[in-house]
Structures are given as structure tokens and as C-alpha cells.
mmCIF file of C-alpha atoms in Angstrom:
data_model
loop_
_atom_site.group_PDB
_atom_site.id
_atom_site.type_symbol
_atom_site.label_atom_id
_atom_site.label_comp_id
_atom_site.label_asym_id
_atom_site.label_seq_id
_atom_site.Cartn_x
_atom_site.Cartn_y
_atom_site.Cartn_z
ATOM 1 C CA MET A 1 44.018 -15.136 -29.392
ATOM 2 C CA LYS A 2 45.051 -14.383 -32.911
ATOM 3 C CA ARG A 3 47.355 -11.403 -33.224
ATOM 4 C CA ARG A 4 47.653 -9.146 -36.223
ATOM 5 C CA LEU A 5 50.014 -6.408 -37.221
ATOM 6 C CA LEU A 6 48.811 -3.063 -35.915
ATOM 7 C CA TYR A 7 49.608 0.414 -37.162
ATOM 8 C CA LEU A 8 51.833 2.064 -34.554
ATOM 9 C CA LEU A 9 51.535 5.804 -34.578
ATOM 10 C CA PRO A 10 54.211 7.655 -32.593
ATOM 11 C CA LEU A 11 52.803 11.042 -31.714
ATOM 12 C CA LEU A 12 54.533 14.394 -31.734
ATOM 13 C CA PRO A 13 53.968 16.498 -28.593
ATOM 14 C CA ALA A 14 51.635 19.398 -29.224
ATOM 15 C CA ILE A 15 54.204 21.783 -27.713
ATOM 16 C CA ALA A 16 57.850 21.571 -28.731
ATOM 17 C CA PHE A 17 60.467 21.267 -25.984
ATOM 18 C CA GLY A 18 62.077 24.592 -26.753
ATOM 19 C CA GLN A 19 58.936 26.674 -27.079
ATOM 20 C CA SER A 20 59.136 29.985 -25.240
ATOM 21 C CA LEU A 21 57.023 30.890 -22.236
ATOM 22 C CA LYS A 22 55.557 33.731 -24.252
ATOM 23 C CA ASN A 23 54.227 31.335 -26.851
ATOM 24 C CA LEU A 24 52.861 29.044 -24.151
ATOM 25 C CA ALA A 25 50.896 31.923 -22.642
ATOM 26 C CA ALA A 26 49.466 33.040 -25.983
ATOM 27 C CA PRO A 27 48.987 30.057 -28.310
ATOM 28 C CA PRO A 28 48.276 30.795 -31.954
ATOM 29 C CA PRO A 29 44.638 30.765 -33.043
ATOM 30 C CA PRO A 30 43.364 27.404 -34.337
ATOM 31 C CA ALA A 31 43.640 26.766 -38.040
ATOM 32 C CA PRO A 32 40.411 27.266 -39.978
ATOM 33 C CA ALA A 33 38.381 24.141 -40.617
ATOM 34 C CA VAL A 34 39.178 22.499 -43.921
ATOM 35 C CA GLU A 35 36.409 20.825 -45.848
ATOM 36 C CA ASP A 36 36.862 17.074 -45.915
ATOM 37 C CA LYS A 37 37.015 15.940 -49.539
ATOM 38 C CA ALA A 38 38.704 12.588 -48.951
ATOM 39 C CA PRO A 39 36.907 9.595 -50.480
ATOM 40 C CA ARG A 40 35.410 7.488 -47.712
ATOM 41 C CA ASP A 41 34.282 3.880 -47.875
ATOM 42 C CA PRO A 42 31.062 3.334 -45.842
ATOM 43 C CA ASN A 43 32.060 -0.300 -45.311
ATOM 44 C CA LYS A 44 35.403 0.616 -43.775
ATOM 45 C CA PHE A 45 35.964 1.438 -40.092
ATOM 46 C CA ALA A 46 39.048 2.774 -38.364
ATOM 47 C CA ALA A 47 39.520 1.426 -34.819
ATOM 48 C CA LEU A 48 41.676 3.183 -32.234
ATOM 49 C CA SER A 49 42.293 1.964 -28.674
ATOM 50 C CA LEU A 50 43.761 4.280 -26.036
ATOM 51 C CA LEU A 51 43.525 2.097 -22.927
ATOM 52 C CA GLY A 52 47.265 1.887 -22.281
ATOM 53 C CA ASP A 53 48.936 -0.574 -19.923
ATOM 54 C CA SER A 54 47.980 0.788 -16.490
ATOM 55 C CA VAL A 55 45.596 -1.474 -14.562
ATOM 56 C CA GLN A 56 43.549 -0.215 -11.603
ATOM 57 C CA LEU A 57 43.732 -2.222 -8.359
ATOM 58 C CA LEU A 58 41.035 -1.717 -5.707
ATOM 59 C CA SER A 59 41.854 -3.475 -2.418
ATOM 60 C CA LEU A 60 39.603 -4.052 0.597
ATOM 61 C CA SER A 61 40.942 -5.598 3.808
ATOM 62 C CA PRO A 62 39.618 -6.414 7.303
ATOM 63 C CA ALA A 63 41.633 -3.538 8.761
ATOM 64 C CA ARG A 64 40.065 -0.945 6.449
ATOM 65 C CA GLY A 65 36.550 -2.363 6.277
ATOM 66 C CA ASP A 66 34.700 -0.760 3.367
ATOM 67 C CA THR A 67 37.431 1.813 2.737
ATOM 68 C CA VAL A 68 39.052 1.111 -0.615
ATOM 69 C CA GLN A 69 42.792 1.361 -1.103
ATOM 70 C CA SER A 70 43.480 2.280 -4.725
ATOM 71 C CA GLY A 71 46.633 1.379 -6.587
ATOM 72 C CA GLU A 72 47.925 0.573 -10.044
ATOM 73 C CA TRP A 73 49.633 -2.303 -11.761
ATOM 74 C CA THR A 74 51.313 -2.250 -15.169
ATOM 75 C CA SER A 75 50.386 -5.042 -17.544
ATOM 76 C CA SER A 76 52.870 -6.510 -19.982
ATOM 77 C CA PRO A 77 53.747 -6.897 -22.754
ATOM 78 C CA ALA A 78 53.225 -3.235 -23.590
ATOM 79 C CA GLY A 79 50.131 -2.615 -25.685
ATOM 80 C CA GLY A 80 48.656 -6.055 -24.989
ATOM 81 C CA LEU A 81 45.299 -4.788 -23.716
ATOM 82 C CA ASP A 82 44.966 -2.332 -26.602
ATOM 83 C CA ASN A 83 45.666 -5.186 -28.999
ATOM 84 C CA ALA A 84 42.934 -7.273 -27.368
ATOM 85 C CA VAL A 85 40.478 -4.393 -27.788
ATOM 86 C CA LEU A 86 41.380 -3.885 -31.443
ATOM 87 C CA GLN A 87 41.089 -7.553 -32.312
ATOM 88 C CA ALA A 88 37.664 -7.691 -30.630
ATOM 89 C CA LEU A 89 36.534 -4.645 -32.638
ATOM 90 C CA ASN A 90 37.912 -6.206 -35.806
ATOM 91 C CA GLU A 91 35.881 -9.365 -35.233
ATOM 92 C CA ALA A 92 32.743 -7.339 -34.468
ATOM 93 C CA VAL A 93 33.059 -5.337 -37.698
ATOM 94 C CA LYS A 94 33.682 -8.393 -39.869
ATOM 95 C CA ALA A 95 30.782 -10.275 -38.284
ATOM 96 C CA VAL A 96 28.354 -7.755 -39.826
ATOM 97 C CA GLY A 97 29.290 -8.657 -43.420
ATOM 98 C CA LYS A 98 32.129 -9.971 -45.540
ATOM 99 C CA ASP A 99 32.485 -6.582 -47.251
ATOM 100 C CA ARG A 100 33.213 -4.864 -43.919
ATOM 101 C CA GLU A 101 36.792 -3.934 -43.067
ATOM 102 C CA ALA A 102 38.552 -2.447 -40.041
ATOM 103 C CA LYS A 103 41.909 -0.682 -40.000
ATOM 104 C CA LEU A 104 43.465 -0.988 -36.549
ATOM 105 C CA TYR A 105 45.412 1.769 -34.824
ATOM 106 C CA THR A 106 47.112 2.259 -31.501
ATOM 107 C CA SER A 107 49.707 4.705 -30.235
ATOM 108 C CA THR A 108 53.160 4.411 -28.708
ATOM 109 C CA THR A 109 52.671 7.672 -26.762
ATOM 110 C CA ARG A 110 49.489 7.410 -24.706
ATOM 111 C CA SER A 111 50.598 9.978 -22.106
ATOM 112 C CA LEU A 112 49.583 12.851 -24.410
ATOM 113 C CA PHE A 113 45.888 12.021 -24.238
ATOM 114 C CA GLY A 114 45.208 12.789 -20.579
ATOM 115 C CA ASP A 115 41.585 12.604 -19.468
ATOM 116 C CA PRO A 116 39.561 10.775 -22.160
ATOM 117 C CA ALA A 117 36.666 13.184 -21.538
ATOM 118 C CA ASN A 118 38.781 15.983 -23.000
ATOM 119 C CA LEU A 119 39.109 14.278 -26.380
ATOM 120 C CA PHE A 120 35.718 15.676 -27.399
ATOM 121 C CA VAL A 121 35.125 19.431 -27.620
ATOM 122 C CA ASP A 122 31.568 20.529 -28.424
ATOM 123 C CA GLY A 123 30.773 17.051 -29.670
ATOM 124 C CA LYS A 124 33.754 16.857 -32.035
ATOM 125 C CA LEU A 125 36.794 14.655 -31.660
ATOM 126 C CA SER A 126 40.062 16.482 -31.090
ATOM 127 C CA LEU A 127 43.091 14.198 -31.127
ATOM 128 C CA PRO A 128 46.518 15.643 -30.298
ATOM 129 C CA GLY A 129 49.523 15.606 -32.580
ATOM 130 C CA LYS A 130 49.205 13.947 -35.972
ATOM 131 C CA LEU A 131 46.985 11.074 -34.889
ATOM 132 C CA GLY A 132 43.726 12.642 -36.077
ATOM 133 C CA ASP A 133 45.146 13.258 -39.550
ATOM 134 C CA ALA A 134 46.527 9.730 -39.776
ATOM 135 C CA VAL A 135 43.199 8.105 -38.865
ATOM 136 C CA ARG A 136 41.256 10.294 -41.298
ATOM 137 C CA GLN A 137 43.640 9.364 -44.110
ATOM 138 C CA SER A 138 42.663 5.710 -43.674
ATOM 139 C CA GLY A 139 39.770 6.148 -46.100
ATOM 140 C CA ALA A 140 37.327 4.860 -43.473
ATOM 141 C CA ALA A 141 33.957 6.526 -43.033
ATOM 142 C CA ARG A 142 33.735 5.983 -39.279
ATOM 143 C CA LEU A 143 36.016 5.583 -36.288
ATOM 144 C CA LEU A 144 35.516 3.317 -33.286
ATOM 145 C CA LEU A 145 37.418 4.984 -30.431
ATOM 146 C CA VAL A 146 37.943 3.064 -27.175
ATOM 147 C CA THR A 147 38.909 4.927 -23.997
ATOM 148 C CA ARG A 148 38.678 4.390 -20.263
ATOM 149 C CA SER A 149 35.335 5.204 -18.631
ATOM 150 C CA ARG A 150 34.473 6.143 -15.041
ATOM 151 C CA GLN A 151 31.529 4.040 -13.875
ATOM 152 C CA GLU A 152 29.980 2.766 -10.668
ATOM 153 C CA PRO A 153 30.911 -0.753 -9.479
ATOM 154 C CA ALA A 154 27.225 -1.692 -9.173
ATOM 155 C CA LEU A 155 27.027 -1.770 -12.984
ATOM 156 C CA ALA A 156 29.272 -4.844 -13.040
ATOM 157 C CA ALA A 157 27.004 -7.437 -11.455
ATOM 158 C CA THR A 158 29.631 -9.960 -10.370
ATOM 159 C CA LEU A 159 31.738 -7.524 -8.336
ATOM 160 C CA PRO A 160 31.556 -7.718 -4.521
ATOM 161 C CA ALA A 161 29.147 -5.390 -2.731
ATOM 162 C CA ARG A 162 29.995 -2.119 -0.970
ATOM 163 C CA ILE A 163 32.883 -0.906 -3.138
ATOM 164 C CA LEU A 164 33.084 2.817 -2.369
ATOM 165 C CA ALA A 165 35.172 3.750 -5.397
ATOM 166 C CA THR A 166 34.805 4.320 -9.131
ATOM 167 C CA LEU A 167 35.859 1.880 -11.812
ATOM 168 C CA GLU A 168 38.030 3.222 -14.622
ATOM 169 C CA GLY A 169 39.525 1.201 -17.442
ATOM 170 C CA PRO A 170 40.772 -2.350 -16.889
ATOM 171 C CA GLY A 171 41.320 -3.404 -13.297
ATOM 172 C CA PHE A 172 40.877 -5.815 -10.396
ATOM 173 C CA VAL A 173 39.020 -5.840 -7.097
ATOM 174 C CA LEU A 174 40.797 -7.717 -4.299
ATOM 175 C CA ASP A 175 38.296 -8.211 -1.470
ATOM 176 C CA GLN A 176 39.643 -9.796 1.738
ATOM 177 C CA ARG A 177 36.888 -8.548 4.051
ATOM 178 C CA PRO A 178 35.388 -11.225 6.378
ATOM 179 C CA ASN A 179 31.843 -10.566 5.239
ATOM 180 C CA GLY A 180 30.642 -13.926 4.012
ATOM 181 C CA GLN A 181 31.422 -13.297 0.339
ATOM 182 C CA ILE A 182 30.705 -16.261 -1.875
ATOM 183 C CA GLY A 183 33.818 -17.284 -3.762
ATOM 184 C CA PHE A 184 34.226 -18.631 -7.296
ATOM 185 C CA ASP A 185 33.788 -22.223 -6.075
ATOM 186 C CA GLY A 186 30.662 -21.420 -4.066
ATOM 187 C CA GLN A 187 32.352 -21.633 -0.671
ATOM 188 C CA PRO A 188 31.658 -18.789 1.770
ATOM 189 C CA GLY A 189 34.320 -16.715 3.426
ATOM 190 C CA LEU A 190 36.900 -16.856 0.649
ATOM 191 C CA ALA A 191 38.718 -13.810 -0.558
ATOM 192 C CA VAL A 192 37.608 -12.477 -3.959
ATOM 193 C CA LEU A 193 39.760 -11.519 -6.921
ATOM 194 C CA ALA A 194 37.588 -10.007 -9.628
ATOM 195 C CA PRO A 195 38.890 -8.670 -12.960
ATOM 196 C CA TYR A 196 36.788 -5.958 -14.571
ATOM 197 C CA VAL A 197 36.714 -3.704 -17.615
ATOM 198 C CA SER A 198 35.131 -0.237 -17.605
ATOM 199 C CA ILE A 199 35.471 1.404 -21.018
ATOM 200 C CA ARG A 200 33.690 3.644 -23.489
ATOM 201 C CA VAL A 201 33.350 3.085 -27.237
ATOM 202 C CA ALA A 202 32.614 6.196 -29.305
ATOM 203 C CA LEU A 203 31.455 6.107 -32.924
ATOM 204 C CA VAL A 204 32.852 9.125 -34.789
ATOM 205 C CA ASP A 205 32.090 10.320 -38.317
ATOM 206 C CA LEU A 206 35.501 10.811 -39.919
ATOM 207 C CA GLY A 207 34.085 13.298 -42.404
ATOM 208 C CA ASP A 208 33.375 15.950 -39.769
ATOM 209 C CA LEU A 209 34.813 14.273 -36.613
ATOM 210 C CA LYS A 210 31.433 14.535 -34.854
ATOM 211 C CA LEU A 211 30.383 12.035 -32.212
ATOM 212 C CA LYS A 212 27.483 9.997 -33.566
ATOM 213 C CA ARG A 213 26.811 7.416 -30.863
ATOM 214 C CA GLU A 214 28.571 5.831 -27.932
ATOM 215 C CA GLN A 215 28.352 2.731 -25.773
ATOM 216 C CA SER A 216 29.749 2.157 -22.294
ATOM 217 C CA LEU A 217 30.818 -1.243 -21.024
ATOM 218 C CA ALA A 218 31.229 -2.294 -17.382
ATOM 219 C CA VAL A 219 31.702 -6.038 -16.890
ATOM 220 C CA ALA A 220 33.500 -8.219 -14.367
ATOM 221 C CA GLY A 221 34.382 -11.817 -13.644
ATOM 222 C CA ARG A 222 35.815 -13.926 -10.827
ATOM 223 C CA LEU A 223 39.126 -15.761 -10.731
ATOM 224 C CA PRO A 224 39.322 -19.109 -8.889
ATOM 225 C CA VAL A 225 40.575 -18.730 -5.320
ATOM 226 C CA ALA A 226 42.161 -21.567 -3.354
ATOM 227 C CA ALA A 227 40.740 -22.167 0.113
ATOM 228 C CA ASP A 228 44.118 -21.441 1.700
ATOM 229 C CA ALA A 229 44.884 -18.328 -0.385
ATOM 230 C CA ALA A 230 44.679 -15.375 1.981
ATOM 231 C CA ASN A 231 45.843 -13.068 -0.821
ATOM 232 C CA PRO A 232 44.707 -14.365 -4.236
ATOM 233 C CA TRP A 233 46.402 -11.438 -5.974
ATOM 234 C CA ALA A 234 49.788 -12.664 -4.767
ATOM 235 C CA ALA A 235 48.817 -16.216 -5.718
ATOM 236 C CA THR A 236 48.264 -15.313 -9.398
ATOM 237 C CA THR A 237 50.881 -14.615 -12.026
ATOM 238 C CA ALA A 238 51.066 -11.516 -14.188
ATOM 239 C CA GLU A 239 50.210 -13.650 -17.204
ATOM 240 C CA GLN A 240 47.066 -15.005 -15.518
ATOM 241 C CA ARG A 241 45.893 -11.491 -14.711
ATOM 242 C CA VAL A 242 46.402 -10.205 -18.248
ATOM 243 C CA LYS A 243 44.660 -13.249 -19.716
ATOM 244 C CA ALA A 244 41.686 -12.656 -17.414
ATOM 245 C CA LEU A 245 41.307 -9.073 -18.655
ATOM 246 C CA GLU A 246 41.771 -10.114 -22.279
ATOM 247 C CA ALA A 247 39.101 -12.803 -21.876
ATOM 248 C CA LEU A 248 36.592 -10.236 -20.591
ATOM 249 C CA ILE A 249 37.349 -7.896 -23.500
ATOM 250 C CA GLU A 250 37.161 -10.706 -26.036
ATOM 251 C CA ALA A 251 33.825 -11.999 -24.729
ATOM 252 C CA GLU A 252 31.980 -8.768 -23.964
ATOM 253 C CA LEU A 253 33.234 -5.998 -26.239
ATOM 254 C CA PRO A 254 31.860 -7.395 -29.555
ATOM 255 C CA LYS A 255 28.385 -7.624 -28.012
ATOM 256 C CA ALA A 256 28.591 -4.076 -26.684
ATOM 257 C CA VAL A 257 29.528 -2.553 -30.053
ATOM 258 C CA ALA A 258 27.154 -4.632 -32.193
ATOM 259 C CA GLY A 259 24.720 -1.728 -32.448
ATOM 260 C CA LEU A 260 27.475 0.706 -33.366
ATOM 261 C CA VAL A 261 28.757 -1.306 -36.330
ATOM 262 C CA ALA A 262 25.385 -2.442 -37.656
ATOM 263 C CA PRO A 263 24.338 -1.047 -41.085
#
């Protein structure tokens, strides 16, 4: 997949290290809203991905039955999944017309964002640190913001049945239950290793930072499993796993955002 230079935006913590407990208990009132007078190009989008590198792992085994064991795995290289998202958004924007342009942003400090649901307050985007100012100074009229999304496994049709957990962000389901699952090659009884992506794309007006529309995406695939592979997760390399997630993003994200970037 073609890679392009991205704008890396190191963020400043909202609270300085040496701030007193008194100030923490009584933060200053928010600054008054300033009218946005920046010139904005309606054909220009800013795109910001905040997925990060943490990958969800949902495991099901014969000993636990339908009880899911949740874990995490860190993808590498750092920022690779965010880059895949941004390149997919870039292609989706440019597919609408040759006059369309996307400026791509990610962040080196994702830990400041916390729960993606808290990025919107009363329908308006509130980014911490200097990131909001930097994106607005891009000259773009709209922002495509990609975050993790909590969704039910049933929304991703190719995932195994009876997963009593919630999908969030990029991840994998490792299903080793002896329940007659049909594997990638059509043979029954094989373990299943299924990559998935559960994300939200928000369209934000950069003039007033209000949420205009949004689209959620929950898709999954299946990785090939050898007949003698009792644990297909252990039988795959880190590179194979990342490529599987990138392939899902590359194939499905442009279709999901087509309505958001249309004129």
C-alpha cells in the first residue's frame, strides 16, 4: 500500500506537570468562543485518525465455552493502522473529483484522548491540547475523524456465532471451541482466526466544530487456518496480522465514507 508523509502532531497535556492541587480542583472558566473567520476551501478535507496501535483480542476455548477472554496486542510499526485509515480516507476523497484534496493528520500522543465518546460535547468536537487548532488551520472546510467504536459482533457477518463481548477498534477473534465452525477452507471443526475492524467516522464542520453526520463500520474477515493448527494465532506472524487488518480497512472504509465525502 502506498505510503505518504503524514503530519505528526505531538500534543501538549491539558494539565502541566507542576500544576497545583488547588488549580486542579478549580479549573479556570473556558475561553469565550471566537468567531471563525479563517478562509475555508469546500473541496478540502482534513482527516484525523485516532485508532492507535492497541489491537483487541477475543479468545474462546473449549475450557471456557462461550465465555470470552479479552486481551490486547500491540501492532507495529507504531502508527501503521492510523496510516492505513488515512490513506483509505485520502483515496475516498480523491475518488469524488480531481479538485478534492485531503490533508492527513495523526498524533504521537494518543493517550490524551481517552474514551472517543468524550470527544464530542453537546454535538461539538472538543480536541485536547493544540490539535483542534492545528486541524482548523489547515484551511479545510470539513474534518473526517476516525475513532474506535463499540459495536455488537453480530454486525460483522463473518465472525463466529455466540461471542458474548463487544467489538472495539481493530481486533481479532480466536475461536477454538469444538462447535462445528466452518473454517476458511470450508472444512468443519477447524479453529477460526477472524480479523475485524469496528470504528466510527465523524464528519465535522471545521467552521463551528459541530458534528454533521457520522458512519459506523463493523466488518470482519477470516484468515486461512491449517488443518493441524490448534492455535492459528500462534501460527501467524505479527506482519500477517497487521496486513489482515490493513486489508480490511483498505477494502471497506472507502465504501463506508462515500456518503460523507459526496458533494
